[in-house]
Amino acid sequence: DFDVLIVGGGPAGASAAVYAARKGIKTGIVADRFGGQVLETVGIENFISVKKTEGPKLVASLEEHVKDYDVDIMTGAKASKISKDGMINVELDNGATLSSKSVILATGARWRKMNVPGEAQYSGSGVAYCPHCDGPLFKNKKVAVIGGGNSGIEAAIDLAGIVEHVTVLEFDTKLRADEVLQRKANSMSNITIITQAQTTEVLGDGSKVTGLQYTDRATGSSHQIELSGIFVQIGLMPNSEWLDGDIDLTNRGEIIINDKGETSMEGVFAAGDVTTTPYKQIIIAMGAGATASLSAFDHLIRQVEQ
Ligand code: FAD
């Protein structure tokens, strides 16, 4: 049995593990894949105090830091159910059940993909998902944003200040973003918005993106745009399906937490991209992991042994 069991081995989970282990309590971490989204990241330039690093390199440092402490690391297993009977029980897809006095949920999120030819091939060499992370790579270049919801239009406004030109492609007949964001985007001279546009292919020269192809859904005609970057903003999906019904989630599936990282189940905390935190970044996930861990410790020292 654990004092703290962390589910997820990304930046939030790793940070929570180090903070818990430093309290000298029995800490376990179970993860499908250690490293999380960071494993898929090519260049990282906004992890403060490290000017530039790469995803796999940062993951190796995270793992080294966690392994420096007495933490039971279990990878290759996915949590599939949480329940409580005095102890908190986490069932795994391999049939095992882990019990702990407190649990930290840090299962992260995944970006929705367009699933068109070229997208996977050019991911990290023109196809991007995070404007805060990769915007500056496209300084003075032409880019597209796929998706006209709040995150797409926010990304377009953000990028328009850095890049030469932004084309927004929205599948529907109109944008879904808040009115105030739409007004702002329409007022910027280097943003073009195209509605009823279905992206059909990412075009490239074998090493990087050179453009994209889309179908005008109103006429059925096909068009090409030349550009260097494509920001896909069609949704970030929290890895929380397995908690539905047991832990309170928003209608978008994010775990609802308060300032201390507490969830709706007593003794269960959450951190990082899987939660309602408004910004999804490595440094923010790490801070949240620390918060959740300190809150779990605070909870444990208030428990009286029966
Ligand atoms: P994640 O990193 O998503 O980790 C989740 C962990 O949970 C993983 O270990 C996963 O295997 C595990 N898991 C999931 N479900 C289960 C389950 N049911 N059971 C057990 N384990 C489970 N941020 C920046 O700050 N700078 C950048 O430059 C940057 N670039 C990015 C580039 C890309 C391509 C992507 C996709 C993201 C980028 N981000 C960047 C965002 C950043 O990676 C995330 O904000 C951060 O990784 C979130 O950390 P997390 O620990 O909450 O979740």
PDB file of N, CA, C and O and ligand atoms in Angstrom, residues 7-13 30-33 36-38 40-41 43-44 46 77-79 106-109 111 133 239 242 272-273 280-282 285, ligand 1:
ATOM      1  N   VAL A   7      -0.787   8.771 -10.680  1.00  0.00           N
ATOM      2  CA  VAL A   7      -1.136   8.139 -11.953  1.00  0.00           C
ATOM      3  C   VAL A   7      -0.740   9.102 -13.068  1.00  0.00           C
ATOM      4  O   VAL A   7      -1.312  10.180 -13.194  1.00  0.00           O
ATOM      5  N   GLY A   8       0.272   8.729 -13.854  1.00  0.00           N
ATOM      6  CA  GLY A   8       0.765   9.579 -14.944  1.00  0.00           C
ATOM      7  C   GLY A   8       2.222   9.929 -14.717  1.00  0.00           C
ATOM      8  O   GLY A   8       2.620  10.285 -13.603  1.00  0.00           O
ATOM      9  N   GLY A   9       3.011   9.805 -15.781  1.00  0.00           N
ATOM     10  CA  GLY A   9       4.457  10.028 -15.660  1.00  0.00           C
ATOM     11  C   GLY A   9       4.963  11.148 -16.538  1.00  0.00           C
ATOM     12  O   GLY A   9       6.094  11.114 -17.018  1.00  0.00           O
ATOM     13  N   GLY A  10       4.145  12.174 -16.755  1.00  0.00           N
ATOM     14  CA  GLY A  10       4.598  13.363 -17.475  1.00  0.00           C
ATOM     15  C   GLY A  10       5.204  14.354 -16.485  1.00  0.00           C
ATOM     16  O   GLY A  10       5.529  13.981 -15.346  1.00  0.00           O
ATOM     17  N   PRO A  11       5.375  15.607 -16.882  1.00  0.00           N
ATOM     18  CA  PRO A  11       5.955  16.611 -15.986  1.00  0.00           C
ATOM     19  C   PRO A  11       5.185  16.776 -14.672  1.00  0.00           C
ATOM     20  O   PRO A  11       5.808  16.912 -13.611  1.00  0.00           O
ATOM     21  N   ALA A  12       3.857  16.707 -14.728  1.00  0.00           N
ATOM     22  CA  ALA A  12       3.064  16.875 -13.501  1.00  0.00           C
ATOM     23  C   ALA A  12       3.305  15.703 -12.559  1.00  0.00           C
ATOM     24  O   ALA A  12       3.552  15.894 -11.358  1.00  0.00           O
ATOM     25  N   GLY A  13       3.257  14.485 -13.090  1.00  0.00           N
ATOM     26  CA  GLY A  13       3.452  13.291 -12.270  1.00  0.00           C
ATOM     27  C   GLY A  13       4.861  13.209 -11.699  1.00  0.00           C
ATOM     28  O   GLY A  13       5.051  12.874 -10.523  1.00  0.00           O
ATOM     29  N   VAL A  30       2.471   5.243 -11.359  1.00  0.00           N
ATOM     30  CA  VAL A  30       2.092   4.286 -12.390  1.00  0.00           C
ATOM     31  C   VAL A  30       1.791   5.070 -13.659  1.00  0.00           C
ATOM     32  O   VAL A  30       1.083   6.073 -13.626  1.00  0.00           O
ATOM     33  N   ALA A  31       2.400   4.660 -14.775  1.00  0.00           N
ATOM     34  CA  ALA A  31       2.209   5.396 -16.022  1.00  0.00           C
ATOM     35  C   ALA A  31       2.226   4.450 -17.205  1.00  0.00           C
ATOM     36  O   ALA A  31       2.969   3.473 -17.238  1.00  0.00           O
ATOM     37  N   ASP A  32       1.400   4.796 -18.136  1.00  0.00           N
ATOM     38  CA  ASP A  32       1.352   4.107 -19.399  1.00  0.00           C
ATOM     39  C   ASP A  32       2.744   4.218 -20.057  1.00  0.00           C
ATOM     40  O   ASP A  32       3.341   3.235 -20.475  1.00  0.00           O
ATOM     41  N   ARG A  33       3.260   5.452 -20.081  1.00  0.00           N
ATOM     42  CA  ARG A  33       4.536   5.735 -20.738  1.00  0.00           C
ATOM     43  C   ARG A  33       5.195   6.886 -19.987  1.00  0.00           C
ATOM     44  O   ARG A  33       4.601   7.968 -19.901  1.00  0.00           O
ATOM     45  N   GLY A  36       5.245  11.280 -21.010  1.00  0.00           N
ATOM     46  CA  GLY A  36       4.038  11.929 -21.519  1.00  0.00           C
ATOM     47  C   GLY A  36       4.250  12.662 -22.830  1.00  0.00           C
ATOM     48  O   GLY A  36       5.049  12.238 -23.669  1.00  0.00           O
ATOM     49  N   GLN A  37       3.561  13.782 -22.976  1.00  0.00           N
ATOM     50  CA  GLN A  37       3.628  14.546 -24.230  1.00  0.00           C
ATOM     51  C   GLN A  37       5.028  15.060 -24.531  1.00  0.00           C
ATOM     52  O   GLN A  37       5.365  15.324 -25.686  1.00  0.00           O
ATOM     53  N   VAL A  38       5.821  15.222 -23.486  1.00  0.00           N
ATOM     54  CA  VAL A  38       7.163  15.776 -23.689  1.00  0.00           C
ATOM     55  C   VAL A  38       7.986  14.870 -24.611  1.00  0.00           C
ATOM     56  O   VAL A  38       8.825  15.345 -25.378  1.00  0.00           O
ATOM     57  N   GLU A  40       7.092  13.581 -27.249  1.00  0.00           N
ATOM     58  CA  GLU A  40       6.791  13.890 -28.658  1.00  0.00           C
ATOM     59  C   GLU A  40       7.268  15.276 -29.064  1.00  0.00           C
ATOM     60  O   GLU A  40       7.054  15.708 -30.188  1.00  0.00           O
ATOM     61  N   THR A  41       7.859  16.006 -28.121  1.00  0.00           N
ATOM     62  CA  THR A  41       8.201  17.396 -28.386  1.00  0.00           C
ATOM     63  C   THR A  41       9.613  17.494 -28.943  1.00  0.00           C
ATOM     64  O   THR A  41      10.532  16.886 -28.408  1.00  0.00           O
ATOM     65  N   GLY A  43      11.640  20.683 -30.055  1.00  0.00           N
ATOM     66  CA  GLY A  43      12.407  21.705 -29.337  1.00  0.00           C
ATOM     67  C   GLY A  43      11.590  22.332 -28.220  1.00  0.00           C
ATOM     68  O   GLY A  43      10.411  22.598 -28.378  1.00  0.00           O
ATOM     69  N   ILE A  44      12.224  22.538 -27.073  1.00  0.00           N
ATOM     70  CA  ILE A  44      11.550  23.221 -25.956  1.00  0.00           C
ATOM     71  C   ILE A  44      12.404  24.435 -25.594  1.00  0.00           C
ATOM     72  O   ILE A  44      13.580  24.286 -25.257  1.00  0.00           O
ATOM     73  N   ASN A  46      10.897  27.176 -23.710  1.00  0.00           N
ATOM     74  CA  ASN A  46      10.227  27.992 -22.701  1.00  0.00           C
ATOM     75  C   ASN A  46      10.194  27.308 -21.344  1.00  0.00           C
ATOM     76  O   ASN A  46       9.347  27.593 -20.511  1.00  0.00           O
ATOM     77  N   ALA A  77       1.539   0.283 -17.731  1.00  0.00           N
ATOM     78  CA  ALA A  77       0.202  -0.081 -17.232  1.00  0.00           C
ATOM     79  C   ALA A  77      -0.701   1.144 -17.244  1.00  0.00           C
ATOM     80  O   ALA A  77      -0.268   2.249 -16.947  1.00  0.00           O
ATOM     81  N   LYS A  78      -1.932   0.916 -17.608  1.00  0.00           N
ATOM     82  CA  LYS A  78      -2.916   2.001 -17.666  1.00  0.00           C
ATOM     83  C   LYS A  78      -3.936   1.836 -16.565  1.00  0.00           C
ATOM     84  O   LYS A  78      -4.453   0.728 -16.355  1.00  0.00           O
ATOM     85  N   ALA A  79      -4.242   2.936 -15.881  1.00  0.00           N
ATOM     86  CA  ALA A  79      -5.302   2.896 -14.870  1.00  0.00           C
ATOM     87  C   ALA A  79      -6.641   2.853 -15.597  1.00  0.00           C
ATOM     88  O   ALA A  79      -6.822   3.531 -16.613  1.00  0.00           O
ATOM     89  N   ALA A 106      -2.568  12.563 -12.806  1.00  0.00           N
ATOM     90  CA  ALA A 106      -1.775  13.434 -13.693  1.00  0.00           C
ATOM     91  C   ALA A 106      -1.654  12.770 -15.057  1.00  0.00           C
ATOM     92  O   ALA A 106      -0.559  12.595 -15.590  1.00  0.00           O
ATOM     93  N   THR A 107      -2.813  12.397 -15.614  1.00  0.00           N
ATOM     94  CA  THR A 107      -2.811  11.615 -16.847  1.00  0.00           C
ATOM     95  C   THR A 107      -2.760  12.456 -18.123  1.00  0.00           C
ATOM     96  O   THR A 107      -2.813  11.911 -19.230  1.00  0.00           O
ATOM     97  N   GLY A 108      -2.680  13.782 -17.992  1.00  0.00           N
ATOM     98  CA  GLY A 108      -2.414  14.617 -19.157  1.00  0.00           C
ATOM     99  C   GLY A 108      -3.527  14.663 -20.186  1.00  0.00           C
ATOM    100  O   GLY A 108      -4.698  14.386 -19.893  1.00  0.00           O
ATOM    101  N   ALA A 109      -3.137  15.012 -21.396  1.00  0.00           N
ATOM    102  CA  ALA A 109      -4.110  15.209 -22.462  1.00  0.00           C
ATOM    103  C   ALA A 109      -3.469  14.883 -23.800  1.00  0.00           C
ATOM    104  O   ALA A 109      -2.267  14.664 -23.878  1.00  0.00           O
ATOM    105  N   TRP A 111      -3.672  16.102 -28.094  1.00  0.00           N
ATOM    106  CA  TRP A 111      -4.240  17.018 -29.089  1.00  0.00           C
ATOM    107  C   TRP A 111      -5.013  16.215 -30.112  1.00  0.00           C
ATOM    108  O   TRP A 111      -4.542  15.176 -30.564  1.00  0.00           O
ATOM    109  N   CYS A 133       4.405  27.521 -27.658  1.00  0.00           N
ATOM    110  CA  CYS A 133       5.693  26.831 -27.724  1.00  0.00           C
ATOM    111  C   CYS A 133       6.398  27.124 -29.036  1.00  0.00           C
ATOM    112  O   CYS A 133       7.578  27.447 -29.065  1.00  0.00           O
ATOM    113  N   ASN A 239      -7.067  12.978 -20.787  1.00  0.00           N
ATOM    114  CA  ASN A 239      -7.087  11.513 -20.622  1.00  0.00           C
ATOM    115  C   ASN A 239      -7.820  11.161 -19.325  1.00  0.00           C
ATOM    116  O   ASN A 239      -7.206  10.754 -18.331  1.00  0.00           O
ATOM    117  N   TRP A 242     -11.539   7.296 -18.104  1.00  0.00           N
ATOM    118  CA  TRP A 242     -11.619   6.219 -17.098  1.00  0.00           C
ATOM    119  C   TRP A 242     -12.133   6.702 -15.744  1.00  0.00           C
ATOM    120  O   TRP A 242     -12.427   5.895 -14.862  1.00  0.00           O
ATOM    121  N   GLY A 272      -1.939  19.199 -13.760  1.00  0.00           N
ATOM    122  CA  GLY A 272      -1.481  19.200 -15.155  1.00  0.00           C
ATOM    123  C   GLY A 272      -2.601  19.300 -16.179  1.00  0.00           C
ATOM    124  O   GLY A 272      -3.715  19.714 -15.869  1.00  0.00           O
ATOM    125  N   ASP A 273      -2.268  18.871 -17.397  1.00  0.00           N
ATOM    126  CA  ASP A 273      -3.166  19.053 -18.547  1.00  0.00           C
ATOM    127  C   ASP A 273      -4.519  18.349 -18.416  1.00  0.00           C
ATOM    128  O   ASP A 273      -5.456  18.693 -19.139  1.00  0.00           O
ATOM    129  N   LYS A 280      -1.922  25.053 -20.587  1.00  0.00           N
ATOM    130  CA  LYS A 280      -1.332  23.715 -20.632  1.00  0.00           C
ATOM    131  C   LYS A 280       0.124  23.816 -21.081  1.00  0.00           C
ATOM    132  O   LYS A 280       0.399  23.918 -22.278  1.00  0.00           O
ATOM    133  N   GLN A 281       1.044  23.818 -20.116  1.00  0.00           N
ATOM    134  CA  GLN A 281       2.467  23.968 -20.395  1.00  0.00           C
ATOM    135  C   GLN A 281       3.271  23.105 -19.418  1.00  0.00           C
ATOM    136  O   GLN A 281       2.783  22.792 -18.322  1.00  0.00           O
ATOM    137  N   ILE A 282       4.508  22.791 -19.790  1.00  0.00           N
ATOM    138  CA  ILE A 282       5.354  21.950 -18.943  1.00  0.00           C
ATOM    139  C   ILE A 282       5.569  22.595 -17.572  1.00  0.00           C
ATOM    140  O   ILE A 282       5.391  21.971 -16.524  1.00  0.00           O
ATOM    141  N   ALA A 285       2.449  22.514 -15.494  1.00  0.00           N
ATOM    142  CA  ALA A 285       2.145  21.152 -15.038  1.00  0.00           C
ATOM    143  C   ALA A 285       3.058  20.765 -13.864  1.00  0.00           C
ATOM    144  O   ALA A 285       2.624  20.152 -12.895  1.00  0.00           O
TER     145      ALA A 285
HETATM  146  P1  FAD B   1       1.356  14.519 -20.045  1.00  0.00           P
HETATM  147  O1  FAD B   1       2.676  15.041 -20.463  1.00  0.00           O
HETATM  148  O2  FAD B   1       0.302  14.342 -21.081  1.00  0.00           O
HETATM  149  O3  FAD B   1       1.626  13.116 -19.316  1.00  0.00           O
HETATM  150  C1  FAD B   1       0.576  12.245 -19.009  1.00  0.00           C
HETATM  151  C2  FAD B   1       1.114  10.942 -18.439  1.00  0.00           C
HETATM  152  O4  FAD B   1       0.029  10.123 -18.025  1.00  0.00           O
HETATM  153  C3  FAD B   1       1.926  10.085 -19.386  1.00  0.00           C
HETATM  154  O5  FAD B   1       2.958   9.451 -18.673  1.00  0.00           O
HETATM  155  C4  FAD B   1       0.908   9.056 -19.879  1.00  0.00           C
HETATM  156  O6  FAD B   1       1.519   7.857 -20.340  1.00  0.00           O
HETATM  157  C5  FAD B   1       0.139   8.832 -18.597  1.00  0.00           C
HETATM  158  N1  FAD B   1      -1.228   8.304 -18.726  1.00  0.00           N
HETATM  159  C6  FAD B   1      -2.267   8.779 -19.441  1.00  0.00           C
HETATM  160  N2  FAD B   1      -3.378   8.067 -19.216  1.00  0.00           N
HETATM  161  C7  FAD B   1      -3.045   7.120 -18.304  1.00  0.00           C
HETATM  162  C8  FAD B   1      -3.754   6.092 -17.627  1.00  0.00           C
HETATM  163  N3  FAD B   1      -5.068   5.869 -17.811  1.00  0.00           N
HETATM  164  N4  FAD B   1      -3.075   5.295 -16.760  1.00  0.00           N
HETATM  165  C9  FAD B   1      -1.745   5.491 -16.524  1.00  0.00           C
HETATM  166  N5  FAD B   1      -1.031   6.469 -17.132  1.00  0.00           N
HETATM  167  C10 FAD B   1      -1.674   7.266 -17.993  1.00  0.00           C
HETATM  168  N6  FAD B   1       4.817  22.674 -23.310  1.00  0.00           N
HETATM  169  C11 FAD B   1       5.780  23.581 -23.028  1.00  0.00           C
HETATM  170  O7  FAD B   1       5.811  24.129 -21.927  1.00  0.00           O
HETATM  171  N7  FAD B   1       6.739  23.877 -23.967  1.00  0.00           N
HETATM  172  C12 FAD B   1       6.790  23.290 -25.190  1.00  0.00           C
HETATM  173  O8  FAD B   1       7.675  23.589 -26.015  1.00  0.00           O
HETATM  174  C13 FAD B   1       5.777  22.322 -25.508  1.00  0.00           C
HETATM  175  N8  FAD B   1       5.729  21.731 -26.726  1.00  0.00           N
HETATM  176  C14 FAD B   1       4.794  20.767 -26.959  1.00  0.00           C
HETATM  177  C15 FAD B   1       4.825  20.100 -28.206  1.00  0.00           C
HETATM  178  C16 FAD B   1       3.933  19.080 -28.472  1.00  0.00           C
HETATM  179  C17 FAD B   1       4.018  18.351 -29.800  1.00  0.00           C
HETATM  180  C18 FAD B   1       2.962  18.717 -27.490  1.00  0.00           C
HETATM  181  C19 FAD B   1       1.992  17.583 -27.757  1.00  0.00           C
HETATM  182  C20 FAD B   1       2.900  19.402 -26.283  1.00  0.00           C
HETATM  183  C21 FAD B   1       3.816  20.434 -26.003  1.00  0.00           C
HETATM  184  N9  FAD B   1       3.796  21.137 -24.785  1.00  0.00           N
HETATM  185  C22 FAD B   1       4.782  22.041 -24.519  1.00  0.00           C
HETATM  186  C23 FAD B   1       2.765  20.873 -23.757  1.00  0.00           C
HETATM  187  C24 FAD B   1       3.337  19.981 -22.635  1.00  0.00           C
HETATM  188  O9  FAD B   1       3.938  18.838 -23.216  1.00  0.00           O
HETATM  189  C25 FAD B   1       2.219  19.596 -21.670  1.00  0.00           C
HETATM  190  O10 FAD B   1       1.631  20.753 -21.121  1.00  0.00           O
HETATM  191  C26 FAD B   1       2.752  18.738 -20.506  1.00  0.00           C
HETATM  192  O11 FAD B   1       3.435  17.595 -20.982  1.00  0.00           O
HETATM  193  C27 FAD B   1       1.618  18.313 -19.576  1.00  0.00           C
HETATM  194  O12 FAD B   1       2.129  17.490 -18.580  1.00  0.00           O
HETATM  195  P2  FAD B   1       1.217  16.438 -17.798  1.00  0.00           P
HETATM  196  O13 FAD B   1       2.148  15.753 -16.866  1.00  0.00           O
HETATM  197  O14 FAD B   1       0.018  17.110 -17.270  1.00  0.00           O
HETATM  198  O15 FAD B   1       0.682  15.414 -18.902  1.00  0.00           O
END
